[in-house]
XYZ file of C-alpha atoms in Angstrom:
712
model
C 0.000 0.000 0.000
C 1.905 2.599 -1.488
C 1.905 5.304 1.006
C 4.660 3.916 3.199
C 4.337 6.934 5.251
C 6.657 9.641 5.976
C 6.422 12.738 8.016
C 3.292 14.856 7.743
C 3.029 16.925 4.574
C 5.334 19.900 4.456
C 5.333 23.040 2.396
C 6.099 22.136 -1.186
C 8.171 25.187 -1.958
C 10.846 27.283 -0.303
C 11.816 30.874 -0.814
C 14.845 31.407 -2.996
C 16.595 34.450 -4.290
C 16.211 35.376 -7.932
C 19.909 34.727 -8.428
C 19.400 31.058 -7.566
C 16.800 30.517 -10.248
C 17.206 30.573 -13.986
C 14.494 31.563 -16.420
C 14.590 28.102 -17.911
C 13.837 26.472 -14.590
C 10.794 28.576 -13.876
C 7.388 27.008 -14.075
C 5.452 27.872 -17.220
C 2.462 28.462 -15.012
C 4.460 30.934 -12.912
C 5.672 32.752 -16.020
C 2.201 33.133 -17.420
C 0.921 34.355 -14.112
C 3.674 36.917 -13.639
C 3.179 38.246 -17.173
C -0.524 38.646 -16.597
C -0.024 40.339 -13.271
C 2.509 42.778 -14.706
C 0.301 43.578 -17.691
C 1.406 44.977 -21.051
C 2.176 48.723 -21.409
C -0.422 49.022 -24.171
C -3.109 47.593 -21.911
C -2.279 50.085 -19.161
C -2.385 53.028 -21.607
C -5.751 51.937 -22.986
C -7.136 51.649 -19.489
C -5.912 55.136 -18.477
C -7.172 56.740 -21.716
C -10.590 55.144 -21.292
C -10.881 56.454 -17.740
C -9.726 59.949 -18.782
C -12.121 60.102 -21.724
C -15.031 59.116 -19.571
C -14.221 61.761 -16.974
C -13.718 64.437 -19.651
C -17.016 63.699 -21.331
C -18.837 63.720 -18.037
C -17.178 67.040 -17.065
C -18.110 68.620 -20.377
C -21.681 67.390 -20.283
C -22.373 68.404 -16.721
C -21.210 72.014 -17.120
C -17.434 71.934 -17.233
C -16.083 75.447 -18.004
C -19.437 77.133 -17.413
C -19.539 80.297 -15.299
C -20.083 79.759 -11.648
C -23.071 81.188 -9.846
C -26.719 80.454 -9.278
C -29.298 80.231 -12.015
C -31.732 83.185 -11.822
C -34.937 83.942 -13.685
C -34.950 86.205 -16.726
C -37.237 88.635 -14.925
C -34.751 89.028 -12.078
C -31.999 89.634 -14.630
C -34.041 92.457 -16.190
C -34.617 93.915 -12.757
C -30.880 93.943 -12.018
C -30.255 95.472 -15.454
C -32.728 98.315 -14.887
C -31.098 98.974 -11.485
C -27.772 99.361 -13.308
C -26.254 96.498 -11.243
C -24.985 94.348 -14.166
C -21.303 94.729 -15.050
C -20.809 92.165 -17.838
C -22.752 89.488 -19.749
C -21.506 86.531 -21.852
C -23.991 85.173 -24.388
C -23.725 81.609 -25.810
C -26.850 80.682 -27.676
C -29.784 80.926 -25.269
C -27.549 81.014 -22.214
C -26.414 84.265 -20.601
C -23.916 84.321 -17.768
C -22.512 87.365 -16.100
C -21.524 89.272 -12.969
C -22.923 92.143 -10.905
C -21.058 95.312 -10.008
C -19.221 95.756 -6.716
C -21.676 98.522 -5.758
C -24.526 96.058 -6.017
C -22.719 93.708 -3.603
C -22.111 96.594 -1.122
C -25.807 97.370 -1.276
C -26.410 93.715 -0.471
C -24.380 94.082 2.697
C -26.613 97.018 3.738
C -29.764 94.956 3.561
C -30.571 94.352 -0.080
C -31.852 90.884 -0.946
C -29.206 90.173 -3.583
C -26.944 87.328 -2.316
C -24.820 86.589 -5.404
C -22.388 88.248 -7.774
C -22.159 85.820 -10.695
C -25.295 84.426 -12.266
C -26.696 82.340 -15.123
C -29.992 82.876 -16.968
C -31.589 82.037 -20.310
C -33.188 84.086 -23.064
C -36.914 83.510 -23.524
C -37.892 81.617 -26.653
C -39.974 84.556 -27.935
C -36.922 86.873 -27.838
C -36.363 90.388 -26.426
C -35.740 93.118 -29.004
C -34.930 95.869 -26.460
C -32.387 93.874 -24.452
C -29.311 94.958 -26.405
C -30.358 98.620 -26.346
C -30.860 98.580 -22.576
C -27.488 96.864 -21.992
C -25.733 99.457 -24.154
C -27.452 102.289 -22.276
C -26.393 100.740 -18.940
C -22.793 100.337 -20.112
C -22.781 96.542 -19.741
C -19.848 94.721 -21.311
C -21.342 92.148 -23.706
C -19.344 89.140 -25.018
C -21.052 86.947 -27.630
C -19.778 83.437 -28.556
C -21.120 81.137 -31.265
C -23.104 78.121 -30.164
C -21.547 74.726 -31.135
C -23.544 72.727 -33.661
C -22.125 69.354 -32.412
C -24.625 67.456 -30.186
C -22.278 66.833 -27.280
C -25.072 65.832 -24.981
C -26.357 63.043 -27.200
C -22.844 61.768 -27.859
C -22.003 61.662 -24.176
C -25.248 59.915 -23.298
C -24.510 57.276 -25.951
C -20.819 56.754 -25.228
C -20.782 56.816 -21.456
C -22.494 53.383 -20.944
C -20.180 51.826 -23.539
C -17.120 53.222 -21.807
C -18.345 51.889 -18.461
C -18.957 48.400 -19.918
C -15.511 48.380 -21.535
C -13.887 49.274 -18.241
C -15.786 46.524 -16.388
C -14.916 43.962 -19.080
C -11.268 44.954 -18.974
C -11.162 44.497 -15.200
C -12.737 41.018 -15.410
C -10.385 40.001 -18.220
C -7.380 41.040 -16.163
C -8.586 39.013 -13.201
C -9.170 35.908 -15.301
C -5.735 36.182 -16.871
C -4.055 36.673 -13.508
C -5.683 33.443 -12.291
C -4.584 31.503 -15.357
C -8.193 31.098 -16.539
C -7.995 33.012 -19.772
C -10.003 31.804 -22.742
C -6.929 30.385 -24.462
C -5.371 28.866 -21.339
C -7.952 26.064 -21.112
C -5.804 23.904 -23.397
C -2.639 24.530 -21.390
C -1.294 21.824 -19.141
C -2.047 22.158 -15.441
C 1.134 20.340 -14.475
C 3.078 22.060 -11.704
C 6.823 22.323 -12.094
C 8.984 21.797 -9.018
C 12.301 23.528 -9.453
C 15.480 22.363 -7.785
C 15.162 22.822 -4.058
C 11.444 23.619 -4.070
C 10.448 20.227 -2.616
C 12.001 19.432 0.761
C 10.709 15.846 1.067
C 13.456 13.275 0.624
C 13.800 9.511 0.833
C 14.766 9.935 4.483
C 11.145 10.938 5.110
C 9.865 7.671 3.619
C 9.820 4.499 5.700
C 8.626 1.002 4.984
C 9.172 1.001 1.214
C 12.826 0.098 0.827
C 12.332 -1.824 -2.421
C 10.419 1.012 -4.049
C 13.003 3.556 -2.899
C 15.813 1.501 -4.398
C 14.081 1.351 -7.791
C 13.355 5.079 -7.823
C 16.870 6.001 -6.702
C 18.187 4.183 -9.749
C 16.015 6.348 -12.022
C 17.375 9.481 -10.369
C 20.961 8.265 -10.775
C 20.386 7.670 -14.477
C 19.024 11.176 -15.013
C 21.908 12.713 -13.058
C 24.628 10.645 -14.743
C 23.284 8.994 -17.914
C 26.747 8.426 -19.425
C 27.587 5.668 -16.942
C 24.538 3.600 -17.886
C 24.751 4.413 -21.599
C 28.317 3.122 -21.702
C 26.901 -0.205 -20.524
C 24.237 -0.133 -23.233
C 21.406 0.684 -20.870
C 18.494 3.018 -21.495
C 16.508 4.965 -18.992
C 13.057 3.416 -18.390
C 10.322 5.305 -20.238
C 7.843 4.964 -17.413
C 7.539 3.823 -13.816
C 4.125 2.764 -12.489
C 3.686 2.633 -8.710
C 0.927 0.244 -7.677
C -0.541 -0.244 -4.237
C -3.561 0.213 -2.006
C -4.568 3.694 -0.803
C -2.524 5.214 1.980
C 0.704 3.318 1.448
C 2.855 6.203 0.206
C 2.827 6.302 -3.605
C 2.373 10.051 -3.773
C 4.851 10.509 -0.936
C 7.465 8.573 -2.892
C 6.850 10.851 -5.863
C 7.373 13.902 -3.656
C 10.604 12.361 -2.399
C 11.758 11.894 -5.994
C 10.995 15.570 -6.629
C 13.078 16.472 -3.593
C 15.987 14.211 -4.504
C 16.192 14.762 -8.253
C 18.318 17.562 -9.690
C 16.055 17.704 -12.740
C 12.737 19.486 -13.349
C 9.792 17.570 -11.903
C 6.291 18.047 -13.339
C 3.367 16.907 -11.162
C -0.231 16.564 -12.356
C -3.354 14.615 -11.380
C -5.067 12.400 -13.908
C -8.309 14.298 -13.473
C -6.598 17.572 -14.481
C -6.593 16.466 -18.108
C -10.365 16.182 -18.334
C -12.558 19.189 -19.097
C -16.015 19.895 -20.470
C -14.554 20.926 -23.852
C -13.796 18.295 -26.483
C -10.108 17.849 -27.224
C -8.859 19.666 -24.146
C -7.449 16.526 -22.513
C -5.303 15.572 -25.503
C -4.160 19.175 -25.896
C -3.070 19.318 -22.262
C -1.122 16.079 -22.656
C 0.723 17.527 -25.661
C 1.442 20.777 -23.847
C 2.751 18.951 -20.767
C 5.196 16.834 -22.778
C 6.317 19.861 -24.789
C 7.196 21.679 -21.576
C 8.992 18.594 -20.244
C 11.040 18.267 -23.448
C 12.060 21.921 -23.221
C 13.363 21.246 -19.696
C 14.802 17.769 -20.418
C 16.059 15.748 -18.701
C 12.843 15.868 -16.673
C 10.340 13.737 -14.766
C 6.556 13.805 -15.193
C 4.413 12.405 -12.370
C 0.753 11.546 -13.058
C -1.210 10.794 -9.891
C -4.363 8.645 -10.041
C -3.533 7.351 -13.515
C -6.658 5.176 -13.587
C -8.832 8.270 -14.088
C -7.562 8.563 -17.688
C -5.946 5.157 -18.240
C -8.973 2.877 -18.004
C -9.307 0.072 -20.506
C -10.727 1.212 -23.840
C -13.666 -0.278 -25.685
C -15.655 -1.413 -22.639
C -17.793 1.667 -22.069
C -21.556 1.523 -21.729
C -22.173 4.656 -23.806
C -21.693 5.477 -27.462
C -20.285 8.339 -29.447
C -17.123 10.288 -28.806
C -15.221 9.491 -25.632
C -13.031 12.367 -24.493
C -11.220 10.119 -22.015
C -10.170 7.698 -24.760
C -8.852 10.548 -26.895
C -6.783 11.737 -23.942
C -5.468 8.206 -23.377
C -4.549 7.820 -27.052
C -2.535 11.031 -26.924
C -0.791 9.844 -23.751
C 0.101 6.545 -25.444
C 1.542 8.400 -28.421
C 3.631 10.672 -26.207
C 4.948 7.769 -24.120
C 6.096 5.623 -27.036
C 4.915 7.043 -30.323
C 6.647 7.896 -33.582
C 8.296 10.916 -31.963
C 10.643 9.831 -29.205
C 10.649 11.557 -25.810
C 14.273 11.133 -24.829
C 15.322 11.952 -21.263
C 11.721 12.405 -20.126
C 10.692 9.802 -17.544
C 7.009 9.387 -16.732
C 6.041 8.263 -13.234
C 2.472 7.353 -12.350
C 0.560 6.034 -9.352
C -2.659 4.049 -9.115
C -4.482 1.777 -6.708
C -6.438 0.102 -9.542
C -3.884 -1.507 -11.868
C -6.447 -4.122 -12.878
C -8.495 -1.617 -14.902
C -5.619 0.029 -16.785
C -5.422 -0.381 -20.546
C -2.944 -3.076 -21.572
C -1.356 -0.753 -24.134
C -0.501 1.628 -21.326
C 1.233 -0.912 -19.093
C 3.316 -2.698 -21.717
C 7.122 -2.391 -21.774
C 8.216 0.650 -23.721
C 5.645 2.810 -22.003
C 5.671 1.796 -18.360
C 8.730 -0.438 -18.241
C 8.642 -0.896 -14.483
C 5.814 -1.608 -12.106
C 6.752 -0.959 -8.497
C 4.430 -2.498 -5.945
C 4.138 -0.518 -2.723
C 2.424 -2.930 -0.301
C 1.115 -2.570 3.204
C 3.987 -2.237 5.659
C 5.273 -5.183 7.656
C 5.721 -5.005 11.412
C 9.268 -3.683 11.081
C 8.151 -1.130 8.501
C 5.277 -0.030 10.728
C 7.719 0.600 13.552
C 9.863 2.800 11.302
C 6.803 4.708 10.108
C 5.666 5.244 13.688
C 9.100 6.630 14.569
C 8.765 9.254 11.843
C 5.286 10.344 12.924
C 6.240 10.282 16.609
C 9.117 12.763 16.270
C 7.205 15.828 17.426
C 4.870 14.126 19.900
C 5.496 13.658 23.649
C 4.827 10.109 24.875
C 4.421 8.680 28.350
C 6.872 6.057 29.584
C 4.297 3.268 29.144
C 4.137 3.760 25.348
C 6.134 1.262 23.287
C 6.245 1.798 19.519
C 7.203 -1.852 18.970
C 4.016 -2.917 20.713
C 1.932 -0.498 18.665
C 3.501 -1.822 15.466
C 2.708 -5.361 16.544
C -0.915 -4.510 17.328
C -1.636 -2.834 13.992
C -1.300 -5.518 11.292
C -2.699 -4.345 7.984
C -2.417 -0.650 8.860
C -1.077 1.535 6.056
C 1.245 4.460 6.642
C -1.689 6.854 6.457
C -3.560 4.753 9.042
C -0.597 4.873 11.420
C -0.296 8.630 11.042
C -4.007 8.958 11.756
C -3.684 6.665 14.787
C -1.014 8.823 16.432
C -2.875 12.003 15.546
C -6.082 10.698 17.140
C -4.062 9.674 20.203
C -2.659 13.202 20.507
C -6.149 14.694 20.204
C -7.475 12.376 22.907
C -4.591 13.270 25.223
C -5.351 16.943 24.669
C -9.039 16.364 25.338
C -8.229 14.780 28.700
C -5.758 17.536 29.627
C -2.639 15.371 29.573
C 0.854 16.634 28.823
C 1.894 13.413 27.081
C 0.264 10.641 25.063
C -0.363 7.508 27.119
C -0.912 3.905 26.130
C -4.588 4.285 27.059
C -4.904 7.130 24.545
C -3.402 4.973 21.817
C -5.674 2.047 22.683
C -8.771 4.226 22.613
C -7.676 5.852 19.356
C -7.104 2.423 17.872
C -10.639 1.342 18.785
C -11.956 4.573 17.311
C -10.125 3.980 14.039
C -11.138 0.317 13.852
C -14.712 0.390 15.099
C -15.761 4.026 15.015
C -17.048 6.395 17.684
C -18.924 5.245 20.727
C -22.670 5.496 20.231
C -23.534 7.073 23.544
C -27.199 7.512 22.699
C -27.898 3.785 22.227
C -29.745 2.328 25.225
C -30.336 -1.442 25.283
C -32.759 -3.155 27.620
C -31.573 -6.033 29.789
C -32.769 -8.720 27.383
C -30.934 -7.193 24.417
C -27.769 -6.681 26.475
C -27.864 -10.312 27.547
C -28.427 -11.516 23.984
C -25.615 -9.314 22.695
C -23.266 -10.487 25.457
C -23.882 -14.161 24.633
C -23.454 -13.480 20.915
C -20.012 -11.921 21.403
C -19.067 -14.484 24.034
C -19.838 -17.180 21.463
C -17.361 -15.664 19.022
C -14.707 -15.245 21.710
C -14.934 -18.717 23.271
C -14.789 -20.483 19.899
C -11.815 -18.332 18.866
C -9.970 -19.050 22.106
C -10.704 -22.781 22.007
C -9.910 -23.725 18.401
C -6.213 -24.383 17.734
C -5.862 -22.640 14.367
C -7.921 -19.520 15.102
C -6.351 -16.138 15.777
C -6.065 -15.244 19.491
C -8.712 -12.967 20.979
C -7.565 -9.411 21.606
C -10.701 -7.854 23.060
C -14.442 -8.453 23.373
C -16.843 -5.558 23.812
C -20.582 -4.912 23.737
C -20.136 -1.147 23.641
C -21.891 0.115 20.491
C -19.353 1.722 18.178
C -19.902 3.007 14.688
C -22.560 0.778 13.160
C -21.665 -2.286 15.215
C -23.433 -3.177 18.437
C -20.620 -5.413 19.622
C -17.172 -6.511 18.470
C -14.841 -9.433 19.043
C -11.335 -8.479 17.958
C -8.759 -11.122 17.086
C -5.052 -10.444 16.769
C -3.037 -12.694 14.423
C 0.053 -14.148 16.047
C 1.962 -13.444 12.863
C 1.285 -11.890 9.516
C 0.427 -14.544 6.962
C 1.258 -14.941 3.312
C -0.859 -18.046 2.791
C -3.956 -19.467 4.460
C -4.202 -23.134 5.351
C -7.451 -25.049 5.035
C -7.470 -25.681 8.783
C -7.204 -21.970 9.496
C -10.102 -21.145 7.168
C -12.342 -23.818 8.702
C -11.577 -22.581 12.220
C -12.147 -19.016 11.074
C -15.593 -19.899 9.751
C -16.442 -21.663 13.007
C -15.461 -18.523 14.936
C -17.674 -16.372 12.729
C -20.592 -18.773 13.249
C -20.035 -18.710 17.022
C -22.443 -15.787 17.467
C -25.359 -17.510 15.703
C -24.581 -20.771 17.521
C -24.721 -18.950 20.883
C -28.106 -17.403 20.037
C -29.658 -20.759 19.201
C -28.072 -22.542 22.176
C -29.120 -20.042 24.841
C -32.246 -18.370 23.450
C -33.452 -20.992 20.960
C -33.830 -18.275 18.324
C -31.860 -16.316 15.740
C -31.410 -12.572 15.305
C -30.548 -10.239 12.459
C -27.276 -9.394 14.190
C -25.586 -12.345 12.475
C -26.188 -10.984 8.974
C -22.573 -10.023 8.380
C -21.366 -13.284 9.914
C -23.444 -15.320 7.466
C -22.286 -13.296 4.461
C -18.690 -13.693 5.510
C -18.942 -17.452 5.911
C -20.671 -17.808 2.536
C -17.937 -15.845 0.764
C -15.177 -17.851 2.420
C -16.878 -21.143 1.603
C -17.387 -20.200 -2.056
C -13.765 -19.102 -2.297
C -12.643 -22.446 -0.929
C -14.752 -24.389 -3.419
C -14.524 -22.238 -6.554
C -11.048 -20.704 -6.394
C -8.822 -22.671 -4.058
C -9.797 -26.274 -4.761
C -10.482 -26.999 -1.074
C -13.857 -28.698 -1.532
C -14.468 -32.401 -0.991
C -15.947 -32.945 -4.470
C -13.908 -30.384 -6.411
C -10.364 -30.832 -5.205
C -7.503 -29.349 -7.194
C -9.723 -27.442 -9.618
C -10.777 -23.813 -9.903
C -14.255 -23.149 -11.246
C -15.449 -19.936 -12.878
C -13.759 -16.839 -14.179
C -14.416 -13.442 -12.664
C -15.331 -10.793 -15.244
C -15.113 -7.318 -13.799
C -16.804 -4.448 -15.573
C -14.128 -1.784 -15.383
C -16.596 1.069 -15.697
C -19.380 -0.002 -13.371
C -17.336 -1.371 -10.494
C -15.938 -4.663 -9.284
C -17.464 -8.141 -9.456
C -20.716 -7.135 -11.104
C -20.684 -10.386 -12.998
C -18.912 -13.711 -12.718
C -18.473 -15.928 -15.697
C -19.451 -19.570 -15.332
C -17.717 -22.174 -17.417
C -19.390 -25.178 -15.805
C -22.774 -26.836 -16.106
C -25.922 -26.277 -14.081
C -25.424 -29.652 -12.451
C -21.938 -28.628 -11.314
C -23.386 -25.350 -10.031
C -25.867 -27.289 -7.902
C -23.045 -29.427 -6.539
C -21.063 -26.283 -5.728
C -24.049 -24.868 -3.842
C -24.446 -28.147 -1.957
C -20.786 -28.174 -0.958
C -20.884 -24.531 0.150
C -23.949 -25.340 2.219
C -22.209 -28.375 3.718
C -19.100 -26.345 4.676
C -21.292 -23.700 6.283
C -23.297 -26.265 8.252
C -20.119 -27.952 9.437
C -18.789 -24.604 10.679
C -22.010 -24.010 12.605
C -21.928 -27.493 14.189
C -18.282 -27.045 15.209
C -19.193 -23.767 16.891
C -22.093 -25.388 18.758
C -19.934 -28.330 19.874
C -17.134 -26.011 21.045
C -19.517 -23.869 23.096
C -21.024 -27.012 24.610
C -17.606 -28.279 25.658
C -16.804 -24.965 27.359
C -20.277 -24.039 28.593
C -19.078 -22.874 32.005
C -16.521 -20.444 30.544
C -19.119 -19.400 27.973
C -21.665 -18.394 30.636
C -19.060 -16.671 32.810
C -17.775 -14.605 29.890
C -21.300 -13.495 28.995
C -21.936 -12.438 32.609
C -18.601 -10.619 32.687
C -19.481 -8.749 29.498
C -22.815 -7.666 30.974
C -20.968 -6.391 34.036
C -17.939 -4.745 32.400
C -19.031 -4.263 28.760
C -15.422 -4.877 27.685
C -13.163 -7.867 28.412
C -9.510 -8.220 27.302
C -8.316 -11.337 25.545
C -6.175 -12.521 28.446
C -9.283 -12.720 30.640
C -11.092 -14.767 27.989
C -8.194 -17.216 27.949
C -8.150 -17.289 31.755
C -11.861 -18.189 31.870
C -11.305 -20.930 29.306
C -8.456 -22.392 31.383
C -10.341 -22.023 34.656
C -7.884 -19.459 36.045
C -8.688 -16.383 38.099
C -9.091 -13.116 36.223
C -8.034 -9.628 37.177
C -10.438 -6.891 38.166
C -9.149 -4.568 35.470
C -11.481 -4.741 32.533
C -9.415 -2.677 30.139
C -7.515 -4.448 27.427
C -3.768 -4.169 27.628
C -2.065 -4.345 24.296
C 1.362 -5.013 25.737
C 0.130 -8.065 27.662
C -1.838 -9.533 24.818
C 0.117 -9.036 21.653
C 2.838 -11.391 20.596
C 3.890 -11.118 17.000
C 6.577 -13.324 15.521
C 7.428 -15.307 12.445
C 7.012 -14.303 8.839
C 6.018 -10.750 8.008
C 3.461 -10.136 5.287
C 1.904 -7.161 3.649
C -1.653 -8.286 3.365
C -2.922 -9.722 6.654
C -5.594 -7.896 8.635
C -6.839 -7.946 12.156
C -10.101 -9.855 12.214
C -13.151 -9.157 14.282
C -16.746 -10.213 14.516
C -19.676 -7.953 15.117
C -23.268 -8.075 16.023
C -25.201 -5.310 14.338
C -28.661 -3.914 14.735
C -30.320 -5.529 11.765
C -28.575 -5.046 8.465
C -25.198 -3.961 9.744
C -22.974 -2.524 7.006
C -19.216 -2.649 7.081
C -17.934 -0.600 9.975
C -14.379 0.029 8.841
C -12.784 -0.223 5.379
C -10.688 -3.321 4.981
C -7.755 -1.257 3.815
C -7.364 0.040 7.342
C -6.088 -3.346 8.271
C -8.830 -3.845 10.811
C -12.435 -4.662 10.344
C -15.673 -5.920 11.678
C -17.254 -9.216 10.801
C -18.238 -8.165 7.334
C -14.710 -7.027 6.506
C -12.535 -9.888 7.682
C -13.502 -12.031 4.736
C -10.966 -10.178 2.605
C -8.145 -10.848 4.992
C -9.154 -14.321 5.985
C -9.905 -15.581 2.512
C -6.524 -14.540 1.316
C -7.638 -11.772 -1.015
C -5.476 -9.216 0.750
C -2.245 -11.111 0.561
C -2.793 -12.590 -2.890
C -4.770 -10.558 -5.419
C -5.408 -13.585 -7.566
C -6.835 -15.480 -4.633
C -4.770 -18.561 -5.215
């Protein structure tokens, strides 16, 4: 699981002086953005001229250059003229503006009603033939100016809205360009270029993926010193595909490559190629490779490759498929007629099964690097990285935590320690204790406590016997995983949980282990029928799990009595609609009936073994149920003590350090198993990829699907 974790994400870029960067090393995205933000000189001039023109037109229209003073009536003007108070008059068309004499203003100070010196008035439309004679007699200075024939008012009224709209459009265009969202930028690649020194994640920050690191370090060495390998006749791999479950560190490894490589590193997500416009995806692929070739030698990293690399020709729709066009362009760039020398393509996916075969062939992706779930040793190293900045109490042992978290990915381990720190802070502690880690682990595995659920005494008793049935069968059968904890505290969507801790991580599953595992899962239903002579819906997940394991044994692993050493049926996954929507059948109806009979027989045998085991240990069975009703949670060591007839401690809390013993072979795919009783149709409580699960999830681990994808 590729994200063999490293330290928490850091800033992806560091400040550098301009002297340390060359123009060639700058990101194309950064260049476009800086150009847009700076703007062209012509654009700035146009903007300033448009603003100035608008202001000038508005000033002219609204009286710019007109004489100051109030507007008076024509009658008042004639009155002032007769009183010999007018000094000068300027006539422009119908408009007359002028000023009064100083003597008129002194008279105003002595009580006259005149409160102005300059004025504006208009000639009446019918005219005034005696006006000029009276002004000449009064000695008024008259200045006449021609009236302009150009309709400034109409022009301004028409142009002003257009100018305003142009200004608004210019502002929006500038903003779009500054954000890289211009009309013509939609076909540009969205790949981000990491310059030298901009990524501070290195291989020292990655733990638990030594094999993957070794492969990637070789790629970096080739790009740094290609002559050494070329002298030996070697060529740099065209592509490197990292495969693994979510959370195992694929993207983190890519970031480490960006931090270690002294070559330009382009990073892009597969979904970044897709857009609503036809042809955009292929155009972005071309643009990305063109930029990489300009900066060669370079590395291109495509995250979530399955979003554009799905198998072609299996779609449910018709017509043009933009995704296929994008994939075809990617295939041509990887290994087409035009060679892409010194450009290495890295990609990551957690669904290699749905990738197009043309994409994964040698010559395009020459290497496939599997990044699995971490082993116990790898988990310890990952925990050390995430524990660097966290204070721990003396009772915390990272080795014990690593042993108690089989199947956890690097992301799960980081989340576990983070939840532990949050719990310690909630309780006001100065350091993280083992109790915080245990509670955080239960929270990650089973979910939050459901405080609002109130069960009556009958339901609590039924639930206690159901979980006790799982626990006693698990503790009694020789090939079953040891019990870690039994609880009837509702968590997540489970009403009760029986957790089992594998003694060692397994690569393969023996027939004896699978049969004991099915008996453990049927222990809850067996307890219900033994004690209450009834069955409840709480065993729904148990029954589904047993059926899947039994069918796997018969159809895929050749473990049936009638069909030994033969695998029946071919799975046909629809890569567009999900997994296991259909399963091909290459055998007859009669064989199918025999398969169903054998699956039914295996299931019935598992139920009878559970009933017989509970009958043999009835005393311990009853005591454990009573203890669960009293405490609600019982650690595995107390279950074993009851089974052996020993005294148990009064402490009801599970102690990881006392219960966990991990040795032997280390594997990437094993998971902690657990059985749950739900309220009716209980869905899966925790994803199987977390390495821990409820009853409905353990089928993946315990049927071998986790450790062997082919199931064989």
